[in-house]
GROMACS .gro file of N, CA, C and O in nm:
model
  416
    1UNK      N    1   0.231   0.580   0.824
    1UNK     CA    2   0.141   0.694   0.814
    1UNK      C    3  -0.003   0.649   0.834
    1UNK      O    4  -0.078   0.715   0.903
    2UNK      N    5  -0.039   0.537   0.775
    2UNK     CA    6  -0.175   0.486   0.792
    2UNK      C    7  -0.203   0.456   0.939
    2UNK      O    8  -0.312   0.483   0.988
    3UNK      N    9  -0.103   0.402   1.009
    3UNK     CA   10  -0.122   0.373   1.152
    3UNK      C   11  -0.148   0.500   1.230
    3UNK      O   12  -0.231   0.503   1.320
    4UNK      N   13  -0.077   0.608   1.196
    4UNK     CA   14  -0.098   0.736   1.262
    4UNK      C   15  -0.239   0.786   1.236
    4UNK      O   16  -0.309   0.827   1.328
    5UNK      N   17  -0.282   0.781   1.111
    5UNK     CA   18  -0.415   0.830   1.075
    5UNK      C   19  -0.526   0.748   1.138
    5UNK      O   20  -0.633   0.799   1.165
    6UNK      N   21  -0.500   0.619   1.162
    6UNK     CA   22  -0.602   0.532   1.221
    6UNK      C   23  -0.586   0.524   1.373
    6UNK      O   24  -0.648   0.441   1.437
    7UNK      N   25  -0.501   0.609   1.429
    7UNK     CA   26  -0.476   0.617   1.573
    7UNK      C   27  -0.420   0.487   1.631
    7UNK      O   28  -0.442   0.456   1.747
    8UNK      N   29  -0.348   0.414   1.550
    8UNK     CA   30  -0.275   0.297   1.599
    8UNK      C   31  -0.136   0.348   1.636
    8UNK      O   32  -0.038   0.328   1.565
    9UNK      N   33  -0.130   0.415   1.752
    9UNK     CA   34  -0.015   0.496   1.786
    9UNK      C   35   0.112   0.416   1.809
    9UNK      O   36   0.220   0.457   1.768
   10UNK      N   37   0.101   0.303   1.876
   10UNK     CA   38   0.221   0.224   1.902
   10UNK      C   39   0.280   0.168   1.773
   10UNK      O   40   0.402   0.167   1.755
   11UNK      N   41   0.194   0.125   1.682
   11UNK     CA   42   0.241   0.078   1.552
   11UNK      C   43   0.306   0.191   1.474
   11UNK      O   44   0.410   0.174   1.410
   12UNK      N   45   0.244   0.307   1.479
   12UNK     CA   46   0.299   0.423   1.409
   12UNK      C   47   0.434   0.461   1.469
   12UNK      O   48   0.528   0.492   1.395
   13UNK      N   49   0.444   0.457   1.601
   13UNK     CA   50   0.570   0.490   1.669
   13UNK      C   51   0.681   0.397   1.621
   13UNK      O   52   0.792   0.442   1.589
   14UNK      N   53   0.653   0.269   1.615
   14UNK     CA   54   0.753   0.172   1.568
   14UNK      C   55   0.791   0.198   1.422
   14UNK      O   56   0.910   0.192   1.386
   15UNK      N   57   0.694   0.230   1.339
   15UNK     CA   58   0.720   0.254   1.198
   15UNK      C   59   0.806   0.379   1.177
   15UNK      O   60   0.901   0.378   1.097
   16UNK      N   61   0.775   0.486   1.249
   16UNK     CA   62   0.853   0.608   1.234
   16UNK      C   63   0.993   0.592   1.293
   16UNK      O   64   1.090   0.648   1.241
   17UNK      N   65   1.006   0.515   1.399
   17UNK     CA   66   1.139   0.488   1.455
   17UNK      C   67   1.223   0.414   1.351
   17UNK      O   68   1.342   0.446   1.332
   18UNK      N   69   1.164   0.318   1.285
   18UNK     CA   70   1.235   0.243   1.180
   18UNK      C   71   1.271   0.335   1.063
   18UNK      O   72   1.382   0.329   1.009
   19UNK      N   73   1.179   0.420   1.025
   19UNK     CA   74   1.205   0.513   0.915
   19UNK      C   75   1.320   0.608   0.950
   19UNK      O   76   1.403   0.640   0.865
   20UNK      N   77   1.326   0.651   1.075
   20UNK     CA   78   1.434   0.739   1.118
   20UNK      C   79   1.568   0.667   1.116
   20UNK      O   80   1.671   0.728   1.088
   21UNK      N   81   1.567   0.539   1.146
   21UNK     CA   82   1.691   0.461   1.140
   21UNK      C   83   1.739   0.452   0.996
   21UNK      O   84   1.858   0.467   0.967
   22UNK      N   85   1.645   0.430   0.904
   22UNK     CA   86   1.680   0.416   0.763
   22UNK      C   87   1.729   0.547   0.702
   22UNK      O   88   1.818   0.548   0.617
   23UNK      N   89   1.670   0.659   0.743
   23UNK     CA   90   1.711   0.790   0.691
   23UNK      C   91   1.674   0.896   0.794
   23UNK      O   92   1.563   0.950   0.792
   24UNK      N   93   1.769   0.927   0.881
   24UNK     CA   94   1.741   1.021   0.989
   24UNK      C   95   1.731   1.166   0.941
   24UNK      O   96   1.693   1.254   1.017
   25UNK      N   97   1.760   1.190   0.814
   25UNK     CA   98   1.753   1.326   0.760
   25UNK      C   99   1.623   1.355   0.687
   25UNK      O  100   1.607   1.461   0.627
   26UNK      N  101   1.527   1.265   0.694
   26UNK     CA  102   1.399   1.283   0.625
   26UNK      C  103   1.309   1.375   0.706
   26UNK      O  104   1.253   1.336   0.808
   27UNK      N  105   1.296   1.498   0.659
   27UNK     CA  106   1.219   1.599   0.732
   27UNK      C  107   1.072   1.561   0.748
   27UNK      O  108   1.010   1.591   0.850
   28UNK      N  109   1.015   1.494   0.648
   28UNK     CA  110   0.874   1.455   0.657
   28UNK      C  111   0.853   1.352   0.767
   28UNK      O  112   0.753   1.357   0.839
   29UNK      N  113   0.946   1.258   0.779
   29UNK     CA  114   0.935   1.159   0.888
   29UNK      C  115   0.940   1.230   1.022
   29UNK      O  116   0.861   1.199   1.112
   30UNK      N  117   1.028   1.328   1.035
   30UNK     CA  118   1.034   1.404   1.161
   30UNK      C  119   0.904   1.481   1.184
   30UNK      O  120   0.856   1.492   1.297
   31UNK      N  121   0.845   1.533   1.077
   31UNK     CA  122   0.718   1.604   1.090
   31UNK      C  123   0.607   1.511   1.139
   31UNK      O  124   0.533   1.544   1.232
   32UNK      N  125   0.599   1.395   1.077
   32UNK     CA  126   0.498   1.298   1.122
   32UNK      C  127   0.528   1.248   1.263
   32UNK      O  128   0.435   1.223   1.342
   33UNK      N  129   0.655   1.238   1.296
   33UNK     CA  130   0.691   1.198   1.433
   33UNK      C  131   0.646   1.304   1.533
   33UNK      O  132   0.600   1.271   1.643
   34UNK      N  133   0.655   1.430   1.493
   34UNK     CA  134   0.605   1.538   1.578
   34UNK      C  135   0.456   1.520   1.604
   34UNK      O  136   0.410   1.527   1.718
   35UNK      N  137   0.380   1.494   1.497
   35UNK     CA  138   0.236   1.474   1.511
   35UNK      C  139   0.205   1.355   1.601
   35UNK      O  140   0.116   1.362   1.687
   36UNK      N  141   0.278   1.248   1.581
   36UNK     CA  142   0.257   1.128   1.661
   36UNK      C  143   0.284   1.157   1.809
   36UNK      O  144   0.203   1.121   1.895
   37UNK      N  145   0.396   1.221   1.837
   37UNK     CA  146   0.430   1.251   1.977
   37UNK      C  147   0.324   1.340   2.041
   37UNK      O  148   0.290   1.323   2.160
   38UNK      N  149   0.271   1.434   1.965
   38UNK     CA  150   0.164   1.520   2.018
   38UNK      C  151   0.040   1.438   2.051
   38UNK      O  152  -0.022   1.457   2.155
   39UNK      N  153   0.005   1.346   1.961
   39UNK     CA  154  -0.113   1.261   1.987
   39UNK      C  155  -0.092   1.172   2.110
   39UNK      O  156  -0.186   1.141   2.181
   40UNK      N  157   0.034   1.133   2.133
   40UNK     CA  158   0.066   1.048   2.247
   40UNK      C  159   0.095   1.130   2.374
   40UNK      O  160   0.127   1.075   2.478
   41UNK      N  161   0.084   1.262   2.362
   41UNK     CA  162   0.111   1.356   2.471
   41UNK      C  163   0.254   1.345   2.523
   41UNK      O  164   0.280   1.364   2.641
   42UNK      N  165   0.344   1.319   2.433
   42UNK     CA  166   0.487   1.317   2.463
   42UNK      C  167   0.546   1.449   2.413
   42UNK      O  168   0.610   1.456   2.309
   43UNK      N  169   0.522   1.553   2.490
   43UNK     CA  170   0.551   1.688   2.443
   43UNK      C  171   0.699   1.718   2.429
   43UNK      O  172   0.738   1.789   2.336
   44UNK      N  173   0.781   1.665   2.516
   44UNK     CA  174   0.925   1.687   2.503
   44UNK      C  175   0.976   1.621   2.373
   44UNK      O  176   1.054   1.681   2.300
   45UNK      N  177   0.930   1.499   2.348
   45UNK     CA  178   0.970   1.431   2.224
   45UNK      C  179   0.916   1.505   2.102
   45UNK      O  180   0.982   1.511   1.998
   46UNK      N  181   0.796   1.560   2.115
   46UNK     CA  182   0.737   1.638   2.005
   46UNK      C  183   0.825   1.758   1.974
   46UNK      O  184   0.850   1.788   1.856
   47UNK      N  185   0.873   1.826   2.076
   47UNK     CA  186   0.961   1.941   2.054
   47UNK      C  187   1.090   1.899   1.986
   47UNK      O  188   1.139   1.968   1.895
   48UNK      N  189   1.145   1.787   2.027
   48UNK     CA  190   1.268   1.738   1.965
   48UNK      C  191   1.245   1.701   1.818
   48UNK      O  192   1.325   1.736   1.730
   49UNK      N  193   1.135   1.632   1.791
   49UNK     CA  194   1.103   1.594   1.653
   49UNK      C  195   1.077   1.718   1.568
   49UNK      O  196   1.120   1.726   1.452
   50UNK      N  197   1.007   1.815   1.626
   50UNK     CA  198   0.982   1.941   1.556
   50UNK      C  199   1.115   2.008   1.518
   50UNK      O  200   1.132   2.051   1.403
   51UNK      N  201   1.206   2.014   1.612
   51UNK     CA  202   1.335   2.076   1.585
   51UNK      C  203   1.409   2.005   1.471
   51UNK      O  204   1.467   2.069   1.385
   52UNK      N  205   1.403   1.872   1.471
   52UNK     CA  206   1.468   1.797   1.363
   52UNK      C  207   1.399   1.823   1.229
   52UNK      O  208   1.465   1.836   1.126
   53UNK      N  209   1.266   1.833   1.229
   53UNK     CA  210   1.196   1.861   1.103
   53UNK      C  211   1.237   1.998   1.049
   53UNK      O  212   1.250   2.015   0.927
   54UNK      N  213   1.260   2.092   1.138
   54UNK     CA  214   1.305   2.225   1.097
   54UNK      C  215   1.451   2.219   1.051
   54UNK      O  216   1.487   2.276   0.948
   55UNK      N  217   1.534   2.148   1.126
   55UNK     CA  218   1.676   2.136   1.089
   55UNK      C  219   1.693   2.077   0.950
   55UNK      O  220   1.782   2.118   0.875
   56UNK      N  221   1.606   1.981   0.915
   56UNK     CA  222   1.616   1.915   0.785
   56UNK      C  223   1.523   1.979   0.682
   56UNK      O  224   1.495   1.922   0.578
   57UNK      N  225   1.474   2.099   0.714
   57UNK     CA  226   1.401   2.188   0.623
   57UNK      C  227   1.272   2.128   0.568
   57UNK      O  228   1.251   2.120   0.446
   58UNK      N  229   1.184   2.090   0.657
   58UNK     CA  230   1.051   2.044   0.617
   58UNK      C  231   0.983   2.154   0.537
   58UNK      O  232   0.973   2.268   0.583
   59UNK      N  233   0.935   2.119   0.418
   59UNK     CA  234   0.868   2.216   0.330
   59UNK      C  235   0.728   2.172   0.290
   59UNK      O  236   0.665   2.239   0.208
   60UNK      N  237   0.679   2.064   0.346
   60UNK     CA  238   0.546   2.016   0.314
   60UNK      C  239   0.444   2.099   0.394
   60UNK      O  240   0.431   2.084   0.516
   61UNK      N  241   0.376   2.187   0.324
   61UNK     CA  242   0.284   2.280   0.390
   61UNK      C  243   0.170   2.207   0.460
   61UNK      O  244   0.124   2.250   0.566
   62UNK      N  245   0.126   2.096   0.405
   62UNK     CA  246   0.019   2.018   0.468
   62UNK      C  247   0.062   1.966   0.604
   62UNK      O  248  -0.012   1.980   0.703
   63UNK      N  249   0.181   1.908   0.610
   63UNK     CA  250   0.232   1.857   0.739
   63UNK      C  251   0.255   1.972   0.835
   63UNK      O  252   0.216   1.965   0.953
   64UNK      N  253   0.316   2.080   0.787
   64UNK     CA  254   0.342   2.195   0.873
   64UNK      C  255   0.212   2.254   0.928
   64UNK      O  256   0.205   2.292   1.045
   65UNK      N  257   0.108   2.259   0.846
   65UNK     CA  258  -0.021   2.312   0.892
   65UNK      C  259  -0.081   2.225   1.000
   65UNK      O  260  -0.133   2.275   1.101
   66UNK      N  261  -0.074   2.095   0.980
   66UNK     CA  262  -0.126   2.002   1.080
   66UNK      C  263  -0.045   2.012   1.209
   66UNK      O  264  -0.101   2.009   1.319
   67UNK      N  265   0.086   2.026   1.194
   67UNK     CA  266   0.171   2.041   1.312
   67UNK      C  267   0.134   2.170   1.387
   67UNK      O  268   0.120   2.168   1.510
   68UNK      N  269   0.116   2.280   1.314
   68UNK     CA  270   0.081   2.407   1.377
   68UNK      C  271  -0.049   2.394   1.455
   68UNK      O  272  -0.060   2.441   1.569
   69UNK      N  273  -0.147   2.330   1.395
   69UNK     CA  274  -0.277   2.313   1.461
   69UNK      C  275  -0.264   2.228   1.588
   69UNK      O  276  -0.314   2.265   1.694
   70UNK      N  277  -0.196   2.114   1.576
   70UNK     CA  278  -0.182   2.024   1.692
   70UNK      C  279  -0.095   2.086   1.801
   70UNK      O  280  -0.121   2.067   1.921
   71UNK      N  281   0.008   2.160   1.762
   71UNK     CA  282   0.092   2.229   1.861
   71UNK      C  283   0.009   2.334   1.935
   71UNK      O  284   0.020   2.347   2.057
   72UNK      N  285  -0.073   2.406   1.862
   72UNK     CA  286  -0.160   2.507   1.925
   72UNK      C  287  -0.256   2.441   2.025
   72UNK      O  288  -0.271   2.489   2.137
   73UNK      N  289  -0.317   2.332   1.983
   73UNK     CA  290  -0.409   2.260   2.071
   73UNK      C  291  -0.338   2.213   2.197
   73UNK      O  292  -0.395   2.216   2.307
   74UNK      N  293  -0.211   2.172   2.183
   74UNK     CA  294  -0.132   2.124   2.296
   74UNK      C  295  -0.082   2.238   2.385
   74UNK      O  296  -0.016   2.214   2.486
   75UNK      N  297  -0.111   2.361   2.346
   75UNK     CA  298  -0.066   2.475   2.424
   75UNK      C  299   0.076   2.518   2.394
   75UNK      O  300   0.133   2.601   2.465
   76UNK      N  301   0.130   2.466   2.288
   76UNK     CA  302   0.267   2.499   2.248
   76UNK      C  303   0.261   2.608   2.140
   76UNK      O  304   0.295   2.587   2.024
   77UNK      N  305   0.216   2.726   2.183
   77UNK     CA  306   0.185   2.832   2.088
   77UNK      C  307   0.308   2.889   2.018
   77UNK      O  308   0.300   2.924   1.900
   78UNK      N  309   0.420   2.897   2.087
   78UNK     CA  310   0.542   2.948   2.023
   78UNK      C  311   0.583   2.857   1.909
   78UNK      O  312   0.615   2.904   1.799
   79UNK      N  313   0.578   2.727   1.933
   79UNK     CA  314   0.613   2.630   1.830
   79UNK      C  315   0.514   2.634   1.715
   79UNK      O  316   0.552   2.624   1.598
   80UNK      N  317   0.385   2.650   1.748
   80UNK     CA  318   0.281   2.659   1.645
   80UNK      C  319   0.305   2.781   1.556
   80UNK      O  320   0.296   2.772   1.433
   81UNK      N  321   0.338   2.893   1.618
   81UNK     CA  322   0.364   3.015   1.540
   81UNK      C  323   0.488   2.999   1.453
   81UNK      O  324   0.493   3.051   1.342
   82UNK      N  325   0.586   2.926   1.503
   82UNK     CA  326   0.707   2.902   1.423
   82UNK      C  327   0.670   2.823   1.296
   82UNK      O  328   0.718   2.854   1.187
   83UNK      N  329   0.586   2.721   1.311
   83UNK     CA  330   0.540   2.644   1.194
   83UNK      C  331   0.466   2.735   1.097
   83UNK      O  332   0.487   2.727   0.975
   84UNK      N  333   0.380   2.821   1.149
   84UNK     CA  334   0.305   2.913   1.062
   84UNK      C  335   0.398   3.009   0.990
   84UNK      O  336   0.375   3.045   0.874
   85UNK      N  337   0.504   3.051   1.057
   85UNK     CA  338   0.603   3.138   0.995
   85UNK      C  339   0.674   3.068   0.880
   85UNK      O  340   0.698   3.128   0.774
   86UNK      N  341   0.707   2.941   0.899
   86UNK     CA  342   0.770   2.863   0.793
   86UNK      C  343   0.675   2.850   0.674
   86UNK      O  344   0.716   2.866   0.558
   87UNK      N  345   0.548   2.823   0.703
   87UNK     CA  346   0.447   2.813   0.597
   87UNK      C  347   0.441   2.944   0.518
   87UNK      O  348   0.440   2.943   0.394
   88UNK      N  349   0.437   3.056   0.587
   88UNK     CA  350   0.430   3.186   0.520
   88UNK      C  351   0.552   3.209   0.432
   88UNK      O  352   0.539   3.260   0.319
   89UNK      N  353   0.668   3.169   0.479
   89UNK     CA  354   0.791   3.184   0.401
   89UNK      C  355   0.785   3.098   0.275
   89UNK      O  356   0.821   3.144   0.165
   90UNK      N  357   0.739   2.976   0.289
   90UNK     CA  358   0.727   2.886   0.174
   90UNK      C  359   0.628   2.943   0.073
   90UNK      O  360   0.655   2.947  -0.048
   91UNK      N  361   0.513   2.988   0.121
   91UNK     CA  362   0.411   3.043   0.031
   91UNK      C  363   0.461   3.168  -0.039
   91UNK      O  364   0.433   3.189  -0.157
   92UNK      N  365   0.536   3.251   0.033
   92UNK     CA  366   0.593   3.371  -0.028
   92UNK      C  367   0.691   3.332  -0.138
   92UNK      O  368   0.690   3.391  -0.247
   93UNK      N  369   0.773   3.234  -0.110
   93UNK     CA  370   0.872   3.187  -0.208
   93UNK      C  371   0.802   3.133  -0.334
   93UNK      O  372   0.842   3.164  -0.446
   94UNK      N  373   0.697   3.055  -0.314
   94UNK     CA  374   0.621   3.001  -0.427
   94UNK      C  375   0.558   3.115  -0.508
   94UNK      O  376   0.562   3.114  -0.631
   95UNK      N  377   0.504   3.213  -0.438
   95UNK     CA  378   0.442   3.327  -0.505
   95UNK      C  379   0.544   3.404  -0.589
   95UNK      O  380   0.516   3.442  -0.703
   96UNK      N  381   0.665   3.423  -0.533
   96UNK     CA  382   0.770   3.491  -0.608
   96UNK      C  383   0.811   3.411  -0.732
   96UNK      O  384   0.833   3.469  -0.838
   97UNK      N  385   0.819   3.280  -0.717
   97UNK     CA  386   0.855   3.196  -0.831
   97UNK      C  387   0.749   3.207  -0.941
   97UNK      O  388   0.782   3.214  -1.059
   98UNK      N  389   0.622   3.208  -0.900
   98UNK     CA  390   0.513   3.220  -0.998
   98UNK      C  391   0.518   3.356  -1.067
   98UNK      O  392   0.495   3.364  -1.189
   99UNK      N  393   0.545   3.461  -0.991
   99UNK     CA  394   0.554   3.595  -1.050
   99UNK      C  395   0.669   3.602  -1.151
   99UNK      O  396   0.655   3.660  -1.257
  100UNK      N  397   0.781   3.543  -1.115
  100UNK     CA  398   0.898   3.545  -1.205
  100UNK      C  399   0.871   3.468  -1.333
  100UNK      O  400   0.913   3.508  -1.440
  101UNK      N  401   0.799   3.357  -1.324
  101UNK     CA  402   0.770   3.278  -1.444
  101UNK      C  403   0.669   3.349  -1.534
  101UNK      O  404   0.673   3.335  -1.656
  102UNK      N  405   0.580   3.428  -1.478
  102UNK     CA  406   0.482   3.503  -1.557
  102UNK      C  407   0.551   3.615  -1.634
  102UNK      O  408   0.514   3.646  -1.747
  103UNK      N  409   0.653   3.676  -1.573
  103UNK     CA  410   0.718   3.792  -1.635
  103UNK      C  411   0.830   3.754  -1.730
  103UNK      O  412   0.902   3.840  -1.776
  104UNK      N  413   0.845   3.630  -1.763
  104UNK     CA  414   0.950   3.589  -1.858
  104UNK      C  415   0.904   3.601  -1.998
  104UNK      O  416   0.801   3.589  -2.043
   0.00000   0.00000   0.00000
């Protein structure tokens, strides 16, 4: 993650590839892989990583927000809107949970 944030893209790519080998069902790793692929302009790989992050139910709103922004910048507006829709669903679910706990 630090390599991604510091734009050490090849190091980040190797680290995320290793993380996927260790646990290919980790939605956050797929989310960060999406961001990495977008930064590297590997749009087909970004779409694949995005799909895996969705398949494994990524729920980290921070990662999803960053993905939505970067997808939008890359011109992948449908994918960006899908991320925003997931964020809205998560926020709605959290809001419902908070309302239910208040009314107990």
